[in-house]
Every structure is written in C-alpha cells, then in structure tokens.
Short mmCIF file of C-alpha atoms and ligand atoms in Angstrom, two decimals:
data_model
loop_
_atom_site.label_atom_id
_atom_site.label_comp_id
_atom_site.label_asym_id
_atom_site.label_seq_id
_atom_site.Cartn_x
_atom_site.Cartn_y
_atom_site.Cartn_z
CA UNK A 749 0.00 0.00 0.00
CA UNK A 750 2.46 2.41 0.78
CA UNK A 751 4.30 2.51 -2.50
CA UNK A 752 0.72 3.27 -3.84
CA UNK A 753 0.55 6.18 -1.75
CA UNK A 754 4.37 6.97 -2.79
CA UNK A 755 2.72 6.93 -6.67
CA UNK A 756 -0.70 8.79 -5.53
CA UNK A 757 1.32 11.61 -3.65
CA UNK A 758 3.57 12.24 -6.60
CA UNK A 759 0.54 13.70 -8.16
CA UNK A 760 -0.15 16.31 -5.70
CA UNK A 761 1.25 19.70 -5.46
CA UNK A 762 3.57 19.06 -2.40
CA UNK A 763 6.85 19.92 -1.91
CA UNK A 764 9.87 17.61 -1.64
CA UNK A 765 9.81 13.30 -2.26
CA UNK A 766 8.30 10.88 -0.26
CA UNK A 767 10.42 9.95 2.50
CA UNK A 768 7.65 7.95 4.72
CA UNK A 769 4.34 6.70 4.57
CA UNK A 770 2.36 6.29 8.43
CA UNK A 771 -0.74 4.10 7.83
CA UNK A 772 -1.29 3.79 11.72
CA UNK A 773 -4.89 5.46 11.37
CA UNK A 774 -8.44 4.22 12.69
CA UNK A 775 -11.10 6.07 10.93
CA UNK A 776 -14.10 3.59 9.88
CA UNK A 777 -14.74 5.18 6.79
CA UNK A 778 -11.69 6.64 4.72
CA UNK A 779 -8.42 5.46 4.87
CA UNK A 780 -5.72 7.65 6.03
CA UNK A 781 -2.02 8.40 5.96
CA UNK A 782 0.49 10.58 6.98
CA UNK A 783 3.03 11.46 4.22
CA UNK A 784 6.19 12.93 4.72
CA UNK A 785 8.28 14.46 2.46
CA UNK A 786 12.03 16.55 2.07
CA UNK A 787 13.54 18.98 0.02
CA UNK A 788 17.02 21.12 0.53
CA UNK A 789 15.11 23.11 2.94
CA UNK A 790 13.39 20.64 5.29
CA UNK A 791 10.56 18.06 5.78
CA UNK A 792 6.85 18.52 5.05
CA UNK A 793 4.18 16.71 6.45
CA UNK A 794 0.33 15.63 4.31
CA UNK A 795 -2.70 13.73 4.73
CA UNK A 796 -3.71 11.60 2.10
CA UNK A 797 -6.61 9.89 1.80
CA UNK A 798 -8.37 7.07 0.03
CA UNK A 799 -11.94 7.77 -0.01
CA UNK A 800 -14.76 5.25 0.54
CA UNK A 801 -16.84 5.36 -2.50
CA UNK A 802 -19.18 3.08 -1.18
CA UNK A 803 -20.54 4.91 1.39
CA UNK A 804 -19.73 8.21 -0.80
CA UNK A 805 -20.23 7.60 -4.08
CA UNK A 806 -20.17 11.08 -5.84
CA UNK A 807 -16.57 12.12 -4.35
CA UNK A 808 -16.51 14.66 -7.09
CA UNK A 809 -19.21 16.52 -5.89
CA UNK A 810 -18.18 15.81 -2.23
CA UNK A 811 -14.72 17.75 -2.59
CA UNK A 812 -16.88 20.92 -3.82
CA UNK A 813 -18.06 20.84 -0.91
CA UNK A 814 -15.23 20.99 0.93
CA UNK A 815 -13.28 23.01 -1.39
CA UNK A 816 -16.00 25.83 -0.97
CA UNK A 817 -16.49 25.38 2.59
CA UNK A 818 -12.40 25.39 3.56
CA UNK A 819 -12.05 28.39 1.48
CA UNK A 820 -14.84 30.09 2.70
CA UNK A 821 -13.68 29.72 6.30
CA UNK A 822 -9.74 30.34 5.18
CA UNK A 823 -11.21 33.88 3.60
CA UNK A 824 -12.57 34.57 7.16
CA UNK A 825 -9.15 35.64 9.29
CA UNK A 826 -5.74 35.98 8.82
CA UNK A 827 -4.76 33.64 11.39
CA UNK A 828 -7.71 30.75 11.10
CA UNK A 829 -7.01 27.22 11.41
CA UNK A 830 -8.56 24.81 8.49
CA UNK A 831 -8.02 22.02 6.27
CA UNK A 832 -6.89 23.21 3.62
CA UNK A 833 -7.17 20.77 0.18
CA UNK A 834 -4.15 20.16 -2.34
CA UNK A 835 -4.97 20.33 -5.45
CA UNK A 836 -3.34 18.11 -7.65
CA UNK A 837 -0.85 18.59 -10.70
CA UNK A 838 -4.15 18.27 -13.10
CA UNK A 839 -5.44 20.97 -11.95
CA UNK A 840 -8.03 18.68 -9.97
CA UNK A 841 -9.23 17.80 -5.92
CA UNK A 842 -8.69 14.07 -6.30
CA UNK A 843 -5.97 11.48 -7.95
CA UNK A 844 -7.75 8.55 -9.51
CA UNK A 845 -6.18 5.53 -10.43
CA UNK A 846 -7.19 1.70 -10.54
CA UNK A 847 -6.61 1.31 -6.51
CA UNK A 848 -8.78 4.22 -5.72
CA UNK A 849 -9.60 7.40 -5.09
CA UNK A 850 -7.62 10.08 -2.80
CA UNK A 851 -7.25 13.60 -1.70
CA UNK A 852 -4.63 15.22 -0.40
CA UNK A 853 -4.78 18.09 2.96
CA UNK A 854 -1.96 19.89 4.63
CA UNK A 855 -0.90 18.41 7.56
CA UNK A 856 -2.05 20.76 10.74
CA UNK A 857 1.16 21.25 12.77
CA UNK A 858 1.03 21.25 16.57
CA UNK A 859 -2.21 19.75 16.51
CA UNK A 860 -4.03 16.55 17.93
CA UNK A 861 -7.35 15.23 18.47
CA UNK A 862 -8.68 12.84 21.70
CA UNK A 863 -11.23 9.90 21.59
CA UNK A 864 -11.93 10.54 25.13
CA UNK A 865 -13.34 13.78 27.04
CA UNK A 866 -10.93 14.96 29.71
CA UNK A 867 -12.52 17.88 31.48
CA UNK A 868 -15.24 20.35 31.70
CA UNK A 869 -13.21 23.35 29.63
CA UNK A 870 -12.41 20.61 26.94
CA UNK A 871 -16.18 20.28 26.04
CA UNK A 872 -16.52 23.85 26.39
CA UNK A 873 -13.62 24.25 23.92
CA UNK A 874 -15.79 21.43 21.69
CA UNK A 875 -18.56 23.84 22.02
CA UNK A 876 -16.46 27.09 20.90
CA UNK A 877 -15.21 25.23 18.04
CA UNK A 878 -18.80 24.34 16.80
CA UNK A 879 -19.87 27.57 17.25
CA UNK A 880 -16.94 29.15 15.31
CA UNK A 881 -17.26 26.97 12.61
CA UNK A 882 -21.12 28.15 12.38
CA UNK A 883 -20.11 31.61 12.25
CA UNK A 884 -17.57 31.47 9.49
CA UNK A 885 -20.27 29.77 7.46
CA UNK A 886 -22.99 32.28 8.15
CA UNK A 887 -22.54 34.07 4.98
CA UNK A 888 -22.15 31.15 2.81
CA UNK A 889 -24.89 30.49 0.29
CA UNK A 890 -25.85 27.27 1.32
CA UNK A 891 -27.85 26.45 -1.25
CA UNK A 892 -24.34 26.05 -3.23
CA UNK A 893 -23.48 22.63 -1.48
CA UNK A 894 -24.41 19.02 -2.55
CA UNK A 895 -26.80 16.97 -0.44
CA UNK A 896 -23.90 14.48 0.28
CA UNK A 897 -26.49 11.78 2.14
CA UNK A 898 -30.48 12.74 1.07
CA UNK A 899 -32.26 13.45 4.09
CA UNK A 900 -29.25 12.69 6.26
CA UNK A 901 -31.57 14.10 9.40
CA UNK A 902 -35.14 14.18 8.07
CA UNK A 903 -36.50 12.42 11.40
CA UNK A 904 -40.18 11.48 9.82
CA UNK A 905 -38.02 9.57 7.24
CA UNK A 906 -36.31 7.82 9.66
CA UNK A 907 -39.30 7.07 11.48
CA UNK A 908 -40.59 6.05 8.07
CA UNK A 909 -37.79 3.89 7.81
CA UNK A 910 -37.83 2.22 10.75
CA UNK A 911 -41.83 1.73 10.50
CA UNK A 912 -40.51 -0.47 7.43
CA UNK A 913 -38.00 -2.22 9.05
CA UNK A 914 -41.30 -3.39 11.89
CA UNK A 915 -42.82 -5.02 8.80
CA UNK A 916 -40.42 -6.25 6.33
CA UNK A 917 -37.28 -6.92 8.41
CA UNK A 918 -36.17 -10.03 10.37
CA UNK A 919 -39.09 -12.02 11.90
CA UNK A 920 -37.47 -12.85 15.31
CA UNK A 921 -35.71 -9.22 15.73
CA UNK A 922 -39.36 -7.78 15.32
CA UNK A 923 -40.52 -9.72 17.38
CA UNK A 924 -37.66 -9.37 20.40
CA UNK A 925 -37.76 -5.18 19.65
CA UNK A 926 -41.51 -5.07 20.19
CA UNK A 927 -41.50 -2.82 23.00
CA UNK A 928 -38.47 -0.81 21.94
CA UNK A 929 -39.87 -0.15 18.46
CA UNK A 930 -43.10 1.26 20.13
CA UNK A 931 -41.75 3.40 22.34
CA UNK A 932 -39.51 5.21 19.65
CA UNK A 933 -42.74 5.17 17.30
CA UNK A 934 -44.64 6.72 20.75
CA UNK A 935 -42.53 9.90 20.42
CA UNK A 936 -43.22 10.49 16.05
CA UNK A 937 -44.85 14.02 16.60
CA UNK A 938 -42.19 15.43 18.82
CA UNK A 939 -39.38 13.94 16.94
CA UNK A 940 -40.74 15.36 13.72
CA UNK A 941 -40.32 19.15 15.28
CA UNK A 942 -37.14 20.20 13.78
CA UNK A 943 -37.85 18.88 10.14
CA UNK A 944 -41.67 20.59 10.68
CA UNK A 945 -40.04 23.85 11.49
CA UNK A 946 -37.32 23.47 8.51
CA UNK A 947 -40.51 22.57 6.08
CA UNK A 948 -42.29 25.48 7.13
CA UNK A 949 -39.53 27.80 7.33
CA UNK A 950 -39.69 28.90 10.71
CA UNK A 951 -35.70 27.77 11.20
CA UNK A 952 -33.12 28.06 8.35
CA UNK A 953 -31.33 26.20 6.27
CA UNK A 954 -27.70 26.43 7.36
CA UNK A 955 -23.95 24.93 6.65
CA UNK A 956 -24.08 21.96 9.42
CA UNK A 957 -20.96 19.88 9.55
CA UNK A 958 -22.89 16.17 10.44
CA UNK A 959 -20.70 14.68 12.61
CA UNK A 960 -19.53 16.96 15.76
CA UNK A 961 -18.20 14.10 17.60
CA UNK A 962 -14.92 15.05 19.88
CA UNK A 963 -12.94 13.27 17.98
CA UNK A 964 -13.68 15.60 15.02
CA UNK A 965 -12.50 18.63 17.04
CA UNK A 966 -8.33 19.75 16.32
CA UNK A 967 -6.58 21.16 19.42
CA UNK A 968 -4.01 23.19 19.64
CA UNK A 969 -1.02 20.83 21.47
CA UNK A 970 0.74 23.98 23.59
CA UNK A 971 -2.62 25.67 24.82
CA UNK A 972 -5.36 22.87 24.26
CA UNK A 973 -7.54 25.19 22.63
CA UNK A 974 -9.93 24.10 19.74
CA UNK A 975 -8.17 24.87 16.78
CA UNK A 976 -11.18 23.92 13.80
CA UNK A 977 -13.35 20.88 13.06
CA UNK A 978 -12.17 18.39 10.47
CA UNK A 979 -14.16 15.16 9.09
CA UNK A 980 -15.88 17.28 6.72
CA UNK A 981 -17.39 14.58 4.18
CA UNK A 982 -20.91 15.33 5.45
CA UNK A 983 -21.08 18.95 5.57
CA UNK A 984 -24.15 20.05 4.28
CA UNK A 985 -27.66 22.49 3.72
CA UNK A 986 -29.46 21.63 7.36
CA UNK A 987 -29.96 22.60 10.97
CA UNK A 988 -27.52 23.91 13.07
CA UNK A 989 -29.57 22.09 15.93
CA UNK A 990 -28.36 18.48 15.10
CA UNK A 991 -24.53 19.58 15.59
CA UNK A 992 -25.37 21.14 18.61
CA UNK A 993 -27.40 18.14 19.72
CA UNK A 994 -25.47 15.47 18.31
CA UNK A 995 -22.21 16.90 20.22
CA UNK A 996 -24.25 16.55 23.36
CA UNK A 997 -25.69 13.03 22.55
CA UNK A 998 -22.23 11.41 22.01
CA UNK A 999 -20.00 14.03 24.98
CA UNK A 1000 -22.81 14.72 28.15
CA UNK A 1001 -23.26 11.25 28.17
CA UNK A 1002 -21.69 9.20 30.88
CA UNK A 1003 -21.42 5.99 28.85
CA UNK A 1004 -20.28 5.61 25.88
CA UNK A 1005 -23.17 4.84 22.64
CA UNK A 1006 -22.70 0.75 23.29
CA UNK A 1007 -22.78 0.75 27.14
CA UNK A 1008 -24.64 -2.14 28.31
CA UNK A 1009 -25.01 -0.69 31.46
CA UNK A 1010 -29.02 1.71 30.55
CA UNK A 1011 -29.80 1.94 33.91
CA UNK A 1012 -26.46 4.06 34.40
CA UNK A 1013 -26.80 6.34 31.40
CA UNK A 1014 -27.38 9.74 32.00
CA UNK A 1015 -27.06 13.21 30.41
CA UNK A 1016 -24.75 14.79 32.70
CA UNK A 1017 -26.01 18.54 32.85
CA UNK A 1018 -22.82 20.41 34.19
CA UNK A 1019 -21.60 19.08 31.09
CA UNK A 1020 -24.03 20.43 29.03
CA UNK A 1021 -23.23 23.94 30.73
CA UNK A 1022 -20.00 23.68 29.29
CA UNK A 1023 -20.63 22.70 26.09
CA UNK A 1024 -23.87 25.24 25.92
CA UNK A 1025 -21.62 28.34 27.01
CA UNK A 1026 -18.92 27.86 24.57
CA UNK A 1027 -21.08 27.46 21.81
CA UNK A 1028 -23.54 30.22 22.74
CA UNK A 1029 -20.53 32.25 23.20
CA UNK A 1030 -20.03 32.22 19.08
CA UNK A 1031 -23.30 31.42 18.53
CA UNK A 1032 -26.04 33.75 20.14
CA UNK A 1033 -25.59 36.58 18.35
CA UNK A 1034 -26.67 35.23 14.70
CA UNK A 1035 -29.25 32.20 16.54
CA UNK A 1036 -32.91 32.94 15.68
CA UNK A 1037 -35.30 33.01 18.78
CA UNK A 1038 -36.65 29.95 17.24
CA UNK A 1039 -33.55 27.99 17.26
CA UNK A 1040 -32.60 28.79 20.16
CA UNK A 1041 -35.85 27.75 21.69
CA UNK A 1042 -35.32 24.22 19.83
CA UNK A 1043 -31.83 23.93 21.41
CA UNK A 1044 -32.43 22.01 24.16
CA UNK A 1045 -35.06 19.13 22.74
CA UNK A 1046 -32.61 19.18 19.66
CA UNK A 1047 -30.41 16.61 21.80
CA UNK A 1048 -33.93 14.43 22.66
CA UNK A 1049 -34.27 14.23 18.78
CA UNK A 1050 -30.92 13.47 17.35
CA UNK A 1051 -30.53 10.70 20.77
CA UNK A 1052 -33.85 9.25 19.38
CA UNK A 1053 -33.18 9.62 15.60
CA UNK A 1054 -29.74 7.59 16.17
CA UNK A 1055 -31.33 5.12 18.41
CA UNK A 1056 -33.86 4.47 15.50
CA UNK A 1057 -30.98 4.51 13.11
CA UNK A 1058 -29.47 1.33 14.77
CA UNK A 1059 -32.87 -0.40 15.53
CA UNK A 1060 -33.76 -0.17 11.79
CA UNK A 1061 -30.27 -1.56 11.36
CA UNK A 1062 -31.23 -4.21 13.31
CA UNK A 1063 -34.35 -5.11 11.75
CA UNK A 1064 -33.02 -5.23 8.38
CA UNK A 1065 -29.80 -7.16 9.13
CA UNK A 1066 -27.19 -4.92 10.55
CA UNK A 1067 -25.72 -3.51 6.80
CA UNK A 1068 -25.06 -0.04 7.43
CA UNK A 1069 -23.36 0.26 10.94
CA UNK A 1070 -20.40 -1.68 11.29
CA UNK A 1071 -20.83 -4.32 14.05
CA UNK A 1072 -18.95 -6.74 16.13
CA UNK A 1073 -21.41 -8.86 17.69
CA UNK A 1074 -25.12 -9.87 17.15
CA UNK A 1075 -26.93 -7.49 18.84
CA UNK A 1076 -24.35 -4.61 18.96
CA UNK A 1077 -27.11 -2.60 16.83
CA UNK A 1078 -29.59 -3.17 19.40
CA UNK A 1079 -27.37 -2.72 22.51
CA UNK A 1080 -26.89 0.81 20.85
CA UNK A 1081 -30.79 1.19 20.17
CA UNK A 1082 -31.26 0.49 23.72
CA UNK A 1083 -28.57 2.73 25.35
CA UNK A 1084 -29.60 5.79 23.05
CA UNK A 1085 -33.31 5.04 24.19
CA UNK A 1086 -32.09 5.37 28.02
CA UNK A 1087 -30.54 8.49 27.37
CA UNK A 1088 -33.19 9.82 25.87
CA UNK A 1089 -35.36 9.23 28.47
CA UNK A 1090 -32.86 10.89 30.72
CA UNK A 1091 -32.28 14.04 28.44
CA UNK A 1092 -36.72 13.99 28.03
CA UNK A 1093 -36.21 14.24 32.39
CA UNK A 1094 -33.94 17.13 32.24
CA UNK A 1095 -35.56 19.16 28.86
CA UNK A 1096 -37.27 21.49 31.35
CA UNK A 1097 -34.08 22.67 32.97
CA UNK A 1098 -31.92 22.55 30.02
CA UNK A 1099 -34.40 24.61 28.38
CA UNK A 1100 -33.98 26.99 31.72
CA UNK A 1101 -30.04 26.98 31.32
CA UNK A 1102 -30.30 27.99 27.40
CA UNK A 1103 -32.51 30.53 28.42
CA UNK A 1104 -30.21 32.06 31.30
CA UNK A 1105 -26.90 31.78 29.32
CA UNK A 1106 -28.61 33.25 26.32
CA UNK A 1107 -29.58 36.64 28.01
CA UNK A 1108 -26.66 36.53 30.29
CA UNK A 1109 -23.97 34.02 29.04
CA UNK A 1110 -21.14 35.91 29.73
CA UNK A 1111 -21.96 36.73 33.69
CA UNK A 1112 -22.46 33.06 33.63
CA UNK A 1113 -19.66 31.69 31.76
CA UNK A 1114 -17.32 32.71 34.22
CA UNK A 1115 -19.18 31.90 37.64
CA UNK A 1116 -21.21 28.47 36.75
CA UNK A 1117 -17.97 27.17 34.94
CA UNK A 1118 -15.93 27.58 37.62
CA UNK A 1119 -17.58 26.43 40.22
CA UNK A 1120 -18.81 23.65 38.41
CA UNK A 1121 -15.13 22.70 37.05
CA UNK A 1122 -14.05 22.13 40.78
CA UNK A 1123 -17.54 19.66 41.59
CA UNK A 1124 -17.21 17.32 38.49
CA UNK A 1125 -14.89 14.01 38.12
CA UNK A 1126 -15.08 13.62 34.35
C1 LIG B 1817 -21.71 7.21 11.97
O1 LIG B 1817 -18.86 6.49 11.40
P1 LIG B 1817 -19.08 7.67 12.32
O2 LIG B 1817 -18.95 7.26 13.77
O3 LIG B 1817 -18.27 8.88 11.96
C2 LIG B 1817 -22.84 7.99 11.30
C3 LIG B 1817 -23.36 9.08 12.26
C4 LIG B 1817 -23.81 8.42 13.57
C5 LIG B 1817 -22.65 7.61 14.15
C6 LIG B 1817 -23.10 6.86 15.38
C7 LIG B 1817 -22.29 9.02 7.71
O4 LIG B 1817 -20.64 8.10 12.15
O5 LIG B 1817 -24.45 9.73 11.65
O6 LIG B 1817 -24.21 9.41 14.48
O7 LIG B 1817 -22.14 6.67 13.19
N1 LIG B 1817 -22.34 8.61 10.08
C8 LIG B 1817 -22.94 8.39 8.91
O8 LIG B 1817 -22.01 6.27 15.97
O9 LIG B 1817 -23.96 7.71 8.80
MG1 LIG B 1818 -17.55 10.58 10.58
#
C-alpha cells in the first residue's frame, strides 16, 4: 500500500519526495495516511486519503463541498485554522487511479485530536469550536453545497424507515424489539419538530458539519484550545440544531453509545453547561429566537433519531453500521433510548439553562464554569 501512496502523492502539489508513509490510522470510513516528504530546505508533512466510494459515491461533488467550505472559512481571518485541500498537478481535488480514489490536505502542525473527554473546559472548547465553525459559514450560500447523504436528518423519514424495518425486516428481531420499536414510534410528533419547522420555514437552512463528535474537534497541542473541526465529508444544507445536539448526545453522556449498562446512562447537565456556554458564546448573536428555543429538545431528537438509526439496522440485518457482535445494533438502540429518556427528564431545565446563558452568558460563563469545574470528576 504504501508505495501506492508513494505513486498517488507524486501527483499532488507538495513539496519535496516521499520519505515515509504512516498508515497507523483508525477512521471507519476513509483510509488515512500521513506522508512525509524533504527537500534542501526541510521536511513537510500531508494527509492523504483514500476515499470510501461506497458509502460516498459522488466524491466529485463531495470535494466541492469541501473546497467551498475550507475556502470560505480560510477567507474569514488571517490567522484561522482549516483544512486546507491540495490540489493536484491536473489541476483537480482528487488522484484517480485503478486502486482508488484520494485527496490530499496539509498536515495541521502542533495539533491533535482525543477519543476521550478529559474535562469540563475541553467540552466547552468542543462547544467554541462548533460555534466558530457556524459563524464562518454564516454568509455562505448554502444552497451552493451538494446533499452528500439525502435526508441525512429528516427524522419522519427515519421514522418512516424504521416503520418499514417493523414489517419487512427479520421475523425474530421484530418480534424481540416489540417494546423498543413502540416506544420510539410513541414519540413520532415530537421527533418530527425540527424537520416541521425546517418545512415550514420557521428555522433556516444552514452549513451543518454532520458529525460533531470530539474526535472531530483539532486542538491546539501547547494551549489545548480548539483549533477547527475536520471530518468534513458530510457537511451540508441543514440545521444547526443536530450539531449542537449530536455533540451533546455522544459528549454529556456518561457511557459511551454501546454501554450495556441503561440503567447508568445519564445526560450529565454540568456538562451540558459547558458545552452550551462555549457554543452560545459564538453562537447567540446570529441564533434565531426559534432555534434557540429548539436547542435544548434538539439533543432528545438526534438521541432518538440515532437510536432508531441502529434499531432499523437491526431489523433489516445490521448492513449499514459496522458491528462486532449480534446485537451490537440493538445494545446501541437500547442505550440511546435510556438516554433519551434521561435528556426527556432534564428538557425542562436545560431549556432553563439555554434561556439564562442566552440573556446573560457571559456573567455566567465565568461563575457556573468555575464552580462547576471544581464539583465534576469527568
Ligand atoms: C456514523 O462512522 P461515524 O462514527 O463517523 C454515522 C453518524 C452516527 C454515528 C453513530 C455518515 O458516524 O451519523 O451518528 O455513526 N455517520 C454516517 O455512531 O452515517
Ligand atoms: Mg464521521
């Protein structure tokens, strides 16, 4: 493989010759490397990467995307963090060849990423970065960028979908789900609120990056602030609610999305202070009263939405999510279900937060987070 890459690179507009390939990468989706290279003035370091065209076929289209969106955000300060795409010696975003299909980033220098929360200001760093990303893409005519996955987040489809799944999927696995696909069903009008208000206008369509795990978030190495968001293959037209709320679905909860362990899931509020103030911080200004009144049951519908995502998966035979044992698609359905139920407990006073850090975030910023930052083990 990594003489392929040595060929594939050679196409880009990079400086120097190959002098190592680093494979060592765990993404589910794309395959990545780090390439480094050396000329008479030093070393130079690149991502490349293979693209999956089987979850993305139209990678084409997908590189607009990010081409418009990096530059776009680039364009914004003199000093902001981004991937930025290589272009290769064609003139073009991707190198094709009979092995694949690949695209090539600058490396970002002094940067890292972490699989695993380690304090309050981190997720309120995850927030900031969410929020900045937002801004920069305020002005961006959204209606410019390619619907990578159709109805990505159109809950009623979901629910459509997963109505399906009840009738035409696996005979047993209806049968064992019963009571879980009924009580996801039992929630269809609230969980079609965010697609009703996007239908009817009442909430924009905005840039929304799709997958605001932690993971996705760049720090800076020396002061462990968020530097920018990368994993941009799903950026998008959508709400800006489902980043918020799908942040909080996969970081305030205190087990992680395949925890076997429902009756100890729980959306861990102080966390969602954190994460709430940072973003709000970037955020407020440009949120419509609307939005920010969806805000807080944004996180009930994306927990649900996934947790229907993986039952459906279930049903019809586990082929989208990748699995590694039986009922790893309905240990997920199950563990998103608890935490909604928790976040459904807490809506009222996360609704109450929103509203207090809204009209006074900054007072609150500084007083809440600090107190709280000394009470919480994360
Ligand atoms: C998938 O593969 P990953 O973890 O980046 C999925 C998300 C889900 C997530 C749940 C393109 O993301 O929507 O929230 O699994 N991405 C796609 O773990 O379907
Ligand atoms: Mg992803």
């Amino acid at each position: 493989m990594n003489s392929i890459i040595k060929r594939i690179a050679g196409h880009f507009l990079i400086k120097g010759d190959v002098v190592d390939v680093d494979s060592h990468f765990n993404g589910l989706v794309n395959k990545t490397f780090l390439v480094r290279t050396q000329d008479a003035n030093g070393y130079y370091d690149y991502i490349i990467q293979k693209i999956n065209t089987y979850v993305f076929p139209n990678p084409h289209r997908l590189m607009e995307n990010i081409v418009h969106v990096t530059r776009h955000i680039a364009s914004k300060e003199e000093h902001n963090q981004t991937l930025h795409v290589i272009m290769s010696s064609e003139g073009k975003t991707l190198v094709e060849d009979a092995s694949g299909c690949y695209r090539c980033y600058h490396y970002l220098e002094n940067a890292h990423n972490y699989q695993q929360l380690q304090d309050l200001r981190q997720f309120k760093e995850v927030g900031r970065a969410i929020g900045i990303f937002q801004n920069h893409l305020q002005d961006f005519p959204v209606k410019l960028l390619y619907e990578v996955i159709p109805d990505f987040h159109n809950t009623p489809k979901r629910i459509k979908a997963l109505k399906k799944a009840a009738k035409v999927g696996i005979k047993e696995r209806i049968k064992e789900t019963k009571n879980e696909i009924q009580n996801f069903l039992d929630k269809k009008s609230f969980l079609s609120r965010v697609q009703t208000a996007l239908d009817q206008k009442e909430i924009p369509l905005r840039v929304t990056h799709n997958d605001t795990k932690l993971n996705n978030v760049m720090f800076d190495q020396l002061t462990n602030r968020a530097l920018c968001l990368i994993d941009l293959d799903t950026v998008m037209p959508g709400s800006v609610l489902f980043d918020f709320g799908d942040a909080l679905r996969v970081g305030a909860s205190t087990k992680p999305e395949d925890d076997k362990e429902f009756k100890h899931i729980a959306f861990d509020i102080t966390r969602f202070i954190a994460f709430s103030a940072g973003y709000l911080l970037q955020a407020n200004e440009w949120l419509s009263d609307k939005e920010g009144d969806m805000l807080s049951e944004s996180v009930y519908i994306i927990t649900m939405e996934c947790g229907m995502r993986f039952l459906t998966d279930y049903l019809l035979g586990d082929k989208y999510f990748l699995t590694r044992y039986p009922k790893h698609n309905l240990v997920r359905a199950k563990n998103q279900l608890s935490l909604a139920n928790d976040i459904w407990q807490k809506l009222t006073v996360m609704q109450k937060i929103v509203k207090s850090l809204r009209t006074r975030f900054e007072e609150i910023v500084i007083t809440k987070l600090g107190r709280d930052k000394e009470n919480c083990n994360l």
